[in-house]
PDB file of C-alpha atoms and ligand atoms in Angstrom:
ATOM      1  CA  UNK U   1    -245.495-202.282 -20.746  1.00  0.00           C
ATOM      2  CA  UNK U   2    -242.225-200.414 -20.687  1.00  0.00           C
ATOM      3  CA  UNK U   3    -242.725-196.794 -21.589  1.00  0.00           C
ATOM      4  CA  UNK U   4    -241.178-196.055 -24.920  1.00  0.00           C
ATOM      5  CA  UNK U   5    -238.420-193.464 -24.761  1.00  0.00           C
ATOM      6  CA  UNK U   6    -239.419-190.436 -26.771  1.00  0.00           C
ATOM      7  CA  UNK U   7    -236.681-188.818 -28.808  1.00  0.00           C
ATOM      8  CA  UNK U   8    -235.632-185.535 -27.240  1.00  0.00           C
ATOM      9  CA  UNK U   9    -236.323-182.935 -29.872  1.00  0.00           C
ATOM     10  CA  UNK U  10    -235.608-179.957 -27.641  1.00  0.00           C
ATOM     11  CA  UNK U  11    -232.271-178.588 -28.636  1.00  0.00           C
ATOM     12  CA  UNK U  12    -230.593-176.367 -26.060  1.00  0.00           C
ATOM     13  CA  UNK U  13    -231.153-172.794 -27.252  1.00  0.00           C
ATOM     14  CA  UNK U  14    -227.853-171.507 -28.599  1.00  0.00           C
ATOM     15  CA  UNK U  15    -226.461-168.541 -26.658  1.00  0.00           C
ATOM     16  CA  UNK U  16    -226.525-166.242 -29.699  1.00  0.00           C
ATOM     17  CA  UNK U  17    -230.301-166.693 -29.990  1.00  0.00           C
ATOM     18  CA  UNK U  18    -230.401-166.632 -33.798  1.00  0.00           C
ATOM     19  CA  UNK U  19    -232.530-169.199 -35.572  1.00  0.00           C
ATOM     20  CA  UNK U  20    -232.175-168.108 -39.187  1.00  0.00           C
ATOM     21  CA  UNK U  21    -229.134-166.439 -40.732  1.00  0.00           C
ATOM     22  CA  UNK U  22    -228.920-165.398 -44.375  1.00  0.00           C
ATOM     23  CA  UNK U  23    -225.693-164.509 -46.183  1.00  0.00           C
ATOM     24  CA  UNK U  24    -225.093-162.467 -49.320  1.00  0.00           C
ATOM     25  CA  UNK U  25    -221.912-164.223 -50.373  1.00  0.00           C
ATOM     26  CA  UNK U  26    -220.144-161.430 -52.223  1.00  0.00           C
ATOM     27  CA  UNK U  27    -216.572-160.748 -53.285  1.00  0.00           C
ATOM     28  CA  UNK U  28    -215.481-163.893 -55.123  1.00  0.00           C
ATOM     29  CA  UNK U  29    -214.382-161.909 -58.174  1.00  0.00           C
ATOM     30  CA  UNK U  30    -212.365-159.401 -56.163  1.00  0.00           C
ATOM     31  CA  UNK U  31    -210.735-162.231 -54.183  1.00  0.00           C
ATOM     32  CA  UNK U  32    -209.555-163.753 -57.480  1.00  0.00           C
ATOM     33  CA  UNK U  33    -208.488-160.405 -58.937  1.00  0.00           C
ATOM     34  CA  UNK U  34    -206.278-159.679 -55.913  1.00  0.00           C
ATOM     35  CA  UNK U  35    -204.468-162.928 -56.709  1.00  0.00           C
ATOM     36  CA  UNK U  36    -204.341-162.275 -60.469  1.00  0.00           C
ATOM     37  CA  UNK U  37    -206.542-165.345 -60.968  1.00  0.00           C
ATOM     38  CA  UNK U  38    -209.571-165.755 -63.238  1.00  0.00           C
ATOM     39  CA  UNK U  39    -212.964-165.079 -61.618  1.00  0.00           C
ATOM     40  CA  UNK U  40    -213.827-168.789 -61.659  1.00  0.00           C
ATOM     41  CA  UNK U  41    -211.007-169.367 -59.158  1.00  0.00           C
ATOM     42  CA  UNK U  42    -212.800-167.007 -56.796  1.00  0.00           C
ATOM     43  CA  UNK U  43    -216.056-168.863 -57.268  1.00  0.00           C
ATOM     44  CA  UNK U  44    -214.298-172.172 -56.606  1.00  0.00           C
ATOM     45  CA  UNK U  45    -212.834-170.788 -53.394  1.00  0.00           C
ATOM     46  CA  UNK U  46    -216.333-169.501 -52.606  1.00  0.00           C
ATOM     47  CA  UNK U  47    -217.680-173.050 -52.734  1.00  0.00           C
ATOM     48  CA  UNK U  48    -215.061-174.064 -50.155  1.00  0.00           C
ATOM     49  CA  UNK U  49    -216.306-171.236 -47.937  1.00  0.00           C
ATOM     50  CA  UNK U  50    -219.874-172.525 -48.354  1.00  0.00           C
ATOM     51  CA  UNK U  51    -218.733-175.938 -47.113  1.00  0.00           C
ATOM     52  CA  UNK U  52    -216.958-174.462 -44.065  1.00  0.00           C
ATOM     53  CA  UNK U  53    -219.792-172.159 -43.153  1.00  0.00           C
ATOM     54  CA  UNK U  54    -222.523-174.791 -43.632  1.00  0.00           C
ATOM     55  CA  UNK U  55    -220.656-177.070 -41.214  1.00  0.00           C
ATOM     56  CA  UNK U  56    -220.130-174.242 -38.734  1.00  0.00           C
ATOM     57  CA  UNK U  57    -223.816-173.284 -38.887  1.00  0.00           C
ATOM     58  CA  UNK U  58    -224.789-176.838 -37.949  1.00  0.00           C
ATOM     59  CA  UNK U  59    -222.305-176.838 -35.042  1.00  0.00           C
ATOM     60  CA  UNK U  60    -223.600-173.479 -33.835  1.00  0.00           C
ATOM     61  CA  UNK U  61    -227.166-174.721 -33.642  1.00  0.00           C
ATOM     62  CA  UNK U  62    -228.739-172.576 -36.356  1.00  0.00           C
ATOM     63  CA  UNK U  63    -232.094-173.842 -37.555  1.00  0.00           C
ATOM     64  CA  UNK U  64    -231.623-172.353 -40.990  1.00  0.00           C
ATOM     65  CA  UNK U  65    -228.790-170.907 -43.070  1.00  0.00           C
ATOM     66  CA  UNK U  66    -229.849-169.273 -46.341  1.00  0.00           C
ATOM     67  CA  UNK U  67    -227.126-168.557 -48.889  1.00  0.00           C
ATOM     68  CA  UNK U  68    -227.515-166.201 -51.857  1.00  0.00           C
ATOM     69  CA  UNK U  69    -225.757-168.089 -54.646  1.00  0.00           C
ATOM     70  CA  UNK U  70    -227.224-166.654 -57.861  1.00  0.00           C
ATOM     71  CA  UNK U  71    -229.550-163.691 -58.209  1.00  0.00           C
ATOM     72  CA  UNK U  72    -232.234-163.097 -60.807  1.00  0.00           C
ATOM     73  CA  UNK U  73    -229.992-160.222 -61.979  1.00  0.00           C
ATOM     74  CA  UNK U  74    -226.817-162.312 -62.272  1.00  0.00           C
ATOM     75  CA  UNK U  75    -227.937-163.398 -65.781  1.00  0.00           C
ATOM     76  CA  UNK U  76    -226.476-160.042 -66.872  1.00  0.00           C
ATOM     77  CA  UNK U  77    -222.987-161.524 -66.443  1.00  0.00           C
ATOM     78  CA  UNK U  78    -221.093-163.029 -69.388  1.00  0.00           C
ATOM     79  CA  UNK U  79    -222.544-166.399 -70.437  1.00  0.00           C
ATOM     80  CA  UNK U  80    -219.237-168.112 -69.653  1.00  0.00           C
ATOM     81  CA  UNK U  81    -219.350-166.949 -66.016  1.00  0.00           C
ATOM     82  CA  UNK U  82    -223.014-167.999 -65.689  1.00  0.00           C
ATOM     83  CA  UNK U  83    -222.075-171.439 -67.062  1.00  0.00           C
ATOM     84  CA  UNK U  84    -219.140-171.684 -64.610  1.00  0.00           C
ATOM     85  CA  UNK U  85    -221.425-170.847 -61.683  1.00  0.00           C
ATOM     86  CA  UNK U  86    -224.063-173.382 -62.741  1.00  0.00           C
ATOM     87  CA  UNK U  87    -221.364-176.044 -63.183  1.00  0.00           C
ATOM     88  CA  UNK U  88    -219.985-175.369 -59.696  1.00  0.00           C
ATOM     89  CA  UNK U  89    -223.447-175.539 -58.250  1.00  0.00           C
ATOM     90  CA  UNK U  90    -224.186-178.847 -59.913  1.00  0.00           C
ATOM     91  CA  UNK U  91    -220.912-180.342 -58.664  1.00  0.00           C
ATOM     92  CA  UNK U  92    -221.497-178.967 -55.167  1.00  0.00           C
ATOM     93  CA  UNK U  93    -224.882-180.689 -54.871  1.00  0.00           C
ATOM     94  CA  UNK U  94    -223.512-183.924 -56.348  1.00  0.00           C
ATOM     95  CA  UNK U  95    -220.456-183.972 -54.061  1.00  0.00           C
ATOM     96  CA  UNK U  96    -221.990-182.765 -50.789  1.00  0.00           C
ATOM     97  CA  UNK U  97    -225.511-184.175 -50.722  1.00  0.00           C
ATOM     98  CA  UNK U  98    -224.473-187.420 -48.987  1.00  0.00           C
ATOM     99  CA  UNK U  99    -222.776-185.498 -46.185  1.00  0.00           C
ATOM    100  CA  UNK U 100    -225.754-183.173 -45.728  1.00  0.00           C
ATOM    101  CA  UNK U 101    -228.107-186.138 -45.656  1.00  0.00           C
ATOM    102  CA  UNK U 102    -225.923-188.059 -43.183  1.00  0.00           C
ATOM    103  CA  UNK U 103    -225.965-185.007 -40.905  1.00  0.00           C
ATOM    104  CA  UNK U 104    -229.742-184.740 -41.041  1.00  0.00           C
ATOM    105  CA  UNK U 105    -229.647-181.480 -43.022  1.00  0.00           C
ATOM    106  CA  UNK U 106    -232.647-180.528 -45.143  1.00  0.00           C
ATOM    107  CA  UNK U 107    -231.492-178.991 -48.404  1.00  0.00           C
ATOM    108  CA  UNK U 108    -233.832-176.355 -49.791  1.00  0.00           C
ATOM    109  CA  UNK U 109    -233.655-174.103 -52.809  1.00  0.00           C
ATOM    110  CA  UNK U 110    -235.463-170.763 -52.922  1.00  0.00           C
ATOM    111  CA  UNK U 111    -235.903-168.615 -56.000  1.00  0.00           C
ATOM    112  CA  UNK U 112    -237.289-169.398 -59.425  1.00  0.00           C
ATOM    113  CA  UNK U 113    -234.974-172.405 -59.883  1.00  0.00           C
ATOM    114  CA  UNK U 114    -237.496-174.055 -62.239  1.00  0.00           C
ATOM    115  CA  UNK U 115    -236.168-171.753 -64.990  1.00  0.00           C
ATOM    116  CA  UNK U 116    -232.702-173.344 -64.817  1.00  0.00           C
ATOM    117  CA  UNK U 117    -231.517-176.071 -67.155  1.00  0.00           C
ATOM    118  CA  UNK U 118    -233.858-179.135 -66.885  1.00  0.00           C
ATOM    119  CA  UNK U 119    -231.141-181.535 -65.681  1.00  0.00           C
ATOM    120  CA  UNK U 120    -230.198-179.082 -62.921  1.00  0.00           C
ATOM    121  CA  UNK U 121    -233.860-178.680 -61.933  1.00  0.00           C
ATOM    122  CA  UNK U 122    -234.072-182.456 -61.701  1.00  0.00           C
ATOM    123  CA  UNK U 123    -230.942-182.631 -59.540  1.00  0.00           C
ATOM    124  CA  UNK U 124    -232.261-179.903 -57.218  1.00  0.00           C
ATOM    125  CA  UNK U 125    -235.665-181.546 -56.865  1.00  0.00           C
ATOM    126  CA  UNK U 126    -234.215-184.966 -56.140  1.00  0.00           C
ATOM    127  CA  UNK U 127    -231.817-183.458 -53.547  1.00  0.00           C
ATOM    128  CA  UNK U 128    -234.709-181.666 -51.843  1.00  0.00           C
ATOM    129  CA  UNK U 129    -236.909-184.767 -51.922  1.00  0.00           C
ATOM    130  CA  UNK U 130    -234.139-186.978 -50.528  1.00  0.00           C
ATOM    131  CA  UNK U 131    -233.522-184.713 -47.527  1.00  0.00           C
ATOM    132  CA  UNK U 132    -237.102-183.500 -46.969  1.00  0.00           C
ATOM    133  CA  UNK U 133    -237.766-185.925 -44.112  1.00  0.00           C
ATOM    134  CA  UNK U 134    -234.624-184.983 -42.164  1.00  0.00           C
ATOM    135  CA  UNK U 135    -235.052-183.297 -38.812  1.00  0.00           C
ATOM    136  CA  UNK U 136    -231.821-181.314 -38.716  1.00  0.00           C
ATOM    137  CA  UNK U 137    -231.126-177.746 -39.816  1.00  0.00           C
ATOM    138  CA  UNK U 138    -232.124-176.336 -43.191  1.00  0.00           C
ATOM    139  CA  UNK U 139    -229.490-175.196 -45.645  1.00  0.00           C
ATOM    140  CA  UNK U 140    -231.371-173.060 -48.170  1.00  0.00           C
ATOM    141  CA  UNK U 141    -229.647-172.015 -51.383  1.00  0.00           C
ATOM    142  CA  UNK U 142    -231.087-168.989 -53.187  1.00  0.00           C
ATOM    143  CA  UNK U 143    -230.852-169.694 -56.914  1.00  0.00           C
ATOM    144  CA  UNK U 144    -232.216-167.458 -59.629  1.00  0.00           C
ATOM    145  CA  UNK U 145    -233.587-165.633 -56.625  1.00  0.00           C
ATOM    146  CA  UNK U 146    -234.804-162.041 -56.569  1.00  0.00           C
ATOM    147  CA  UNK U 147    -237.023-160.754 -53.779  1.00  0.00           C
ATOM    148  CA  UNK U 148    -239.095-158.686 -56.185  1.00  0.00           C
ATOM    149  CA  UNK U 149    -239.646-161.736 -58.394  1.00  0.00           C
ATOM    150  CA  UNK U 150    -240.550-163.777 -55.287  1.00  0.00           C
ATOM    151  CA  UNK U 151    -243.138-161.141 -54.310  1.00  0.00           C
ATOM    152  CA  UNK U 152    -244.536-160.987 -57.851  1.00  0.00           C
ATOM    153  CA  UNK U 153    -244.974-164.776 -57.856  1.00  0.00           C
ATOM    154  CA  UNK U 154    -246.658-164.581 -54.437  1.00  0.00           C
ATOM    155  CA  UNK U 155    -248.964-161.788 -55.654  1.00  0.00           C
ATOM    156  CA  UNK U 156    -249.956-163.861 -58.682  1.00  0.00           C
ATOM    157  CA  UNK U 157    -250.904-166.830 -56.499  1.00  0.00           C
ATOM    158  CA  UNK U 158    -252.898-164.609 -54.146  1.00  0.00           C
ATOM    159  CA  UNK U 159    -254.681-163.035 -57.117  1.00  0.00           C
ATOM    160  CA  UNK U 160    -255.566-166.526 -58.345  1.00  0.00           C
ATOM    161  CA  UNK U 161    -257.099-167.348 -54.936  1.00  0.00           C
ATOM    162  CA  UNK U 162    -259.135-164.148 -55.137  1.00  0.00           C
ATOM    163  CA  UNK U 163    -260.222-164.968 -58.700  1.00  0.00           C
ATOM    164  CA  UNK U 164    -261.329-168.447 -57.586  1.00  0.00           C
ATOM    165  CA  UNK U 165    -263.335-166.873 -54.772  1.00  0.00           C
ATOM    166  CA  UNK U 166    -261.180-168.484 -52.055  1.00  0.00           C
ATOM    167  CA  UNK U 167    -259.994-165.199 -50.563  1.00  0.00           C
ATOM    168  CA  UNK U 168    -261.617-161.772 -50.285  1.00  0.00           C
ATOM    169  CA  UNK U 169    -259.464-158.770 -51.213  1.00  0.00           C
ATOM    170  CA  UNK U 170    -260.102-157.039 -47.865  1.00  0.00           C
ATOM    171  CA  UNK U 171    -258.973-160.192 -46.029  1.00  0.00           C
ATOM    172  CA  UNK U 172    -255.490-160.273 -47.579  1.00  0.00           C
ATOM    173  CA  UNK U 173    -253.065-159.896 -44.701  1.00  0.00           C
ATOM    174  CA  UNK U 174    -249.393-160.260 -43.864  1.00  0.00           C
ATOM    175  CA  UNK U 175    -249.817-163.985 -43.166  1.00  0.00           C
ATOM    176  CA  UNK U 176    -251.309-164.539 -46.637  1.00  0.00           C
ATOM    177  CA  UNK U 177    -248.244-163.001 -48.234  1.00  0.00           C
ATOM    178  CA  UNK U 178    -245.844-164.792 -45.873  1.00  0.00           C
ATOM    179  CA  UNK U 179    -247.370-168.121 -46.756  1.00  0.00           C
ATOM    180  CA  UNK U 180    -246.921-167.595 -50.502  1.00  0.00           C
ATOM    181  CA  UNK U 181    -243.241-166.676 -50.317  1.00  0.00           C
ATOM    182  CA  UNK U 182    -240.491-169.207 -51.077  1.00  0.00           C
ATOM    183  CA  UNK U 183    -239.528-169.039 -47.380  1.00  0.00           C
ATOM    184  CA  UNK U 184    -243.015-169.881 -46.044  1.00  0.00           C
ATOM    185  CA  UNK U 185    -241.793-172.891 -44.091  1.00  0.00           C
ATOM    186  CA  UNK U 186    -238.518-171.378 -42.844  1.00  0.00           C
ATOM    187  CA  UNK U 187    -238.058-169.675 -39.461  1.00  0.00           C
ATOM    188  CA  UNK U 188    -238.187-165.859 -39.354  1.00  0.00           C
ATOM    189  CA  UNK U 189    -234.983-164.206 -40.514  1.00  0.00           C
ATOM    190  CA  UNK U 190    -232.839-162.962 -37.625  1.00  0.00           C
ATOM    191  CA  UNK U 191    -229.563-161.902 -39.174  1.00  0.00           C
ATOM    192  CA  UNK U 192    -228.514-160.897 -42.686  1.00  0.00           C
ATOM    193  CA  UNK U 193    -224.773-160.878 -43.381  1.00  0.00           C
ATOM    194  CA  UNK U 194    -223.112-159.377 -46.452  1.00  0.00           C
ATOM    195  CA  UNK U 195    -219.444-159.830 -47.198  1.00  0.00           C
ATOM    196  CA  UNK U 196    -217.104-157.748 -49.380  1.00  0.00           C
ATOM    197  CA  UNK U 197    -217.877-154.316 -47.963  1.00  0.00           C
ATOM    198  CA  UNK U 198    -220.931-153.555 -50.111  1.00  0.00           C
ATOM    199  CA  UNK U 199    -223.779-152.190 -48.020  1.00  0.00           C
ATOM    200  CA  UNK U 200    -226.881-153.069 -50.015  1.00  0.00           C
ATOM    201  CA  UNK U 201    -229.350-155.944 -50.165  1.00  0.00           C
ATOM    202  CA  UNK U 202    -229.214-156.486 -53.947  1.00  0.00           C
ATOM    203  CA  UNK U 203    -232.798-157.806 -54.083  1.00  0.00           C
ATOM    204  CA  UNK U 204    -232.275-160.421 -51.358  1.00  0.00           C
ATOM    205  CA  UNK U 205    -235.075-161.322 -48.917  1.00  0.00           C
ATOM    206  CA  UNK U 206    -236.544-157.812 -48.860  1.00  0.00           C
ATOM    207  CA  UNK U 207    -239.789-158.856 -47.187  1.00  0.00           C
ATOM    208  CA  UNK U 208    -238.109-161.223 -44.716  1.00  0.00           C
ATOM    209  CA  UNK U 209    -235.487-158.607 -43.752  1.00  0.00           C
ATOM    210  CA  UNK U 210    -238.155-156.269 -42.317  1.00  0.00           C
ATOM    211  CA  UNK U 211    -236.779-156.721 -38.794  1.00  0.00           C
ATOM    212  CA  UNK U 212    -233.624-158.706 -39.422  1.00  0.00           C
ATOM    213  CA  UNK U 213    -230.372-157.359 -38.044  1.00  0.00           C
ATOM    214  CA  UNK U 214    -227.909-156.386 -40.765  1.00  0.00           C
ATOM    215  CA  UNK U 215    -224.198-157.162 -40.509  1.00  0.00           C
ATOM    216  CA  UNK U 216    -221.685-155.989 -43.071  1.00  0.00           C
ATOM    217  CA  UNK U 217    -218.080-157.128 -43.194  1.00  0.00           C
ATOM    218  CA  UNK U 218    -215.243-156.160 -45.525  1.00  0.00           C
ATOM    219  CA  UNK U 219    -214.077-159.768 -45.631  1.00  0.00           C
ATOM    220  CA  UNK U 220    -214.387-161.284 -49.110  1.00  0.00           C
ATOM    221  CA  UNK U 221    -216.592-164.384 -49.261  1.00  0.00           C
ATOM    222  CA  UNK U 222    -213.811-166.918 -50.027  1.00  0.00           C
ATOM    223  CA  UNK U 223    -212.106-165.815 -46.782  1.00  0.00           C
ATOM    224  CA  UNK U 224    -215.248-166.298 -44.664  1.00  0.00           C
ATOM    225  CA  UNK U 225    -215.280-169.187 -42.188  1.00  0.00           C
ATOM    226  CA  UNK U 226    -216.745-170.455 -38.932  1.00  0.00           C
ATOM    227  CA  UNK U 227    -214.855-167.842 -36.916  1.00  0.00           C
ATOM    228  CA  UNK U 228    -216.258-165.060 -39.050  1.00  0.00           C
ATOM    229  CA  UNK U 229    -219.763-166.495 -38.607  1.00  0.00           C
ATOM    230  CA  UNK U 230    -219.195-166.671 -34.853  1.00  0.00           C
ATOM    231  CA  UNK U 231    -218.105-163.009 -34.867  1.00  0.00           C
ATOM    232  CA  UNK U 232    -221.307-162.026 -36.680  1.00  0.00           C
ATOM    233  CA  UNK U 233    -223.386-164.012 -34.174  1.00  0.00           C
ATOM    234  CA  UNK U 234    -221.521-162.329 -31.285  1.00  0.00           C
ATOM    235  CA  UNK U 235    -222.434-158.946 -32.748  1.00  0.00           C
ATOM    236  CA  UNK U 236    -226.031-160.117 -33.201  1.00  0.00           C
ATOM    237  CA  UNK U 237    -226.252-161.171 -29.553  1.00  0.00           C
ATOM    238  CA  UNK U 238    -225.456-157.603 -28.481  1.00  0.00           C
ATOM    239  CA  UNK U 239    -228.131-155.999 -30.676  1.00  0.00           C
ATOM    240  CA  UNK U 240    -231.247-154.628 -29.001  1.00  0.00           C
ATOM    241  CA  UNK U 241    -234.164-155.839 -31.139  1.00  0.00           C
ATOM    242  CA  UNK U 242    -237.240-153.800 -30.381  1.00  0.00           C
ATOM    243  CA  UNK U 243    -239.556-154.653 -33.271  1.00  0.00           C
ATOM    244  CA  UNK U 244    -241.143-151.243 -32.953  1.00  0.00           C
ATOM    245  CA  UNK U 245    -241.745-151.615 -29.213  1.00  0.00           C
ATOM    246  CA  UNK U 246    -239.729-150.245 -26.328  1.00  0.00           C
TER     247      UNK U 246
HETATM  248  C1  IPE L   1    -220.361-163.318 -55.423  1.00  0.00           C
HETATM  249  O1  IPE L   1    -219.164-162.858 -55.877  1.00  0.00           O
HETATM  250  C2  IPE L   1    -220.838-164.530 -56.185  1.00  0.00           C
HETATM  251  C3  IPE L   1    -221.984-164.278 -57.059  1.00  0.00           C
HETATM  252  C4  IPE L   1    -222.635-163.161 -57.205  1.00  0.00           C
HETATM  253  C5  IPE L   1    -222.436-165.410 -57.848  1.00  0.00           C
HETATM  254  P1  IPE L   1    -219.044-161.867 -57.127  1.00  0.00           P
HETATM  255  O2  IPE L   1    -218.871-162.675 -58.344  1.00  0.00           O
HETATM  256  O3  IPE L   1    -220.182-160.908 -57.144  1.00  0.00           O
HETATM  257  O4  IPE L   1    -217.703-161.123 -56.753  1.00  0.00           O
HETATM  258  P2  IPE L   1    -217.366-159.597 -56.970  1.00  0.00           P
HETATM  259  O5  IPE L   1    -218.475-158.792 -56.346  1.00  0.00           O
HETATM  260  O6  IPE L   1    -217.265-159.377 -58.441  1.00  0.00           O
HETATM  261  O7  IPE L   1    -216.068-159.413 -56.256  1.00  0.00           O
HETATM  262  C1  IPE L   2    -225.423-160.332 -54.915  1.00  0.00           C
HETATM  263  O1  IPE L   2    -224.149-160.039 -55.356  1.00  0.00           O
HETATM  264  C2  IPE L   2    -225.842-161.669 -55.433  1.00  0.00           C
HETATM  265  C3  IPE L   2    -225.184-162.808 -54.853  1.00  0.00           C
HETATM  266  C4  IPE L   2    -224.306-162.800 -53.901  1.00  0.00           C
HETATM  267  C5  IPE L   2    -225.567-164.084 -55.403  1.00  0.00           C
HETATM  268  P1  IPE L   2    -223.883-159.170 -56.676  1.00  0.00           P
HETATM  269  O2  IPE L   2    -222.426-159.095 -56.785  1.00  0.00           O
HETATM  270  O3  IPE L   2    -224.641-159.735 -57.817  1.00  0.00           O
HETATM  271  O4  IPE L   2    -224.540-157.765 -56.268  1.00  0.00           O
HETATM  272  P2  IPE L   2    -224.325-156.313 -56.852  1.00  0.00           P
HETATM  273  O5  IPE L   2    -224.463-156.410 -58.332  1.00  0.00           O
HETATM  274  O6  IPE L   2    -222.955-155.863 -56.431  1.00  0.00           O
HETATM  275  O7  IPE L   2    -225.387-155.485 -56.189  1.00  0.00           O
HETATM  276 MG1   MG L   3    -220.511-159.067 -56.361  1.00  0.00          MG
END
């Protein structure tokens, strides 16, 4: 019997060595303001940057790209801006899902997205279900995401396990927390990028960033592209990651 060719799942390790990159996509409003445009124009241009960077991440061999699209604190913005952002998000998923699926991308959403409008929740869940069996990279969108909220939700689930007698308090370890976070099935975070010159994490992936490399650029998000991602990965390659060792 002829031996059946096995698919080759080993992807050549990319030279930059990063598996998982996360981006705080900041500066859409300032990009629009500089052009005397309404803030929504900046968000629209930001969606174009998402498309460019998602494609570049696939070409560069990343296993996972996580994008901070809407924080649990962004509800403080005017209702009209929140509605604009949700509308853009909905249209982005509707317009780009076929391409992601054709490229073998798995679309994931992290954050408490279940609190969004029911039709959007439905759209997100059907997009995730449709691409769940793909073997390509993960594009994870952080929506209604706050790291503190993520950790509170994880703590509640762990407390429930303790209450049910499935876990002893003294046995709770790092792996128990890891496995209850929204990112439990994603590779460890290697690089966190923030655009627009702000140097803070704004409640993004606080647990996962424990040993991630941080990269800040003054570039505003709508100007970000594959070259800018490559520059960040070049900088990452030169970092000496010691993880507390020597
Ligand atoms: C990032 O751009 C997009 C979101 C937070 C949704 P901003 O809207 O925060 O832009 P700036 O910071 O006001 O320039
Ligand atoms: C962080 O940007 C959230 C996202 C990029 C989605 P913000 O613009 O909300 O952060 P702050 O308010 O400047 O810290
Ligand atoms: Mg901002």
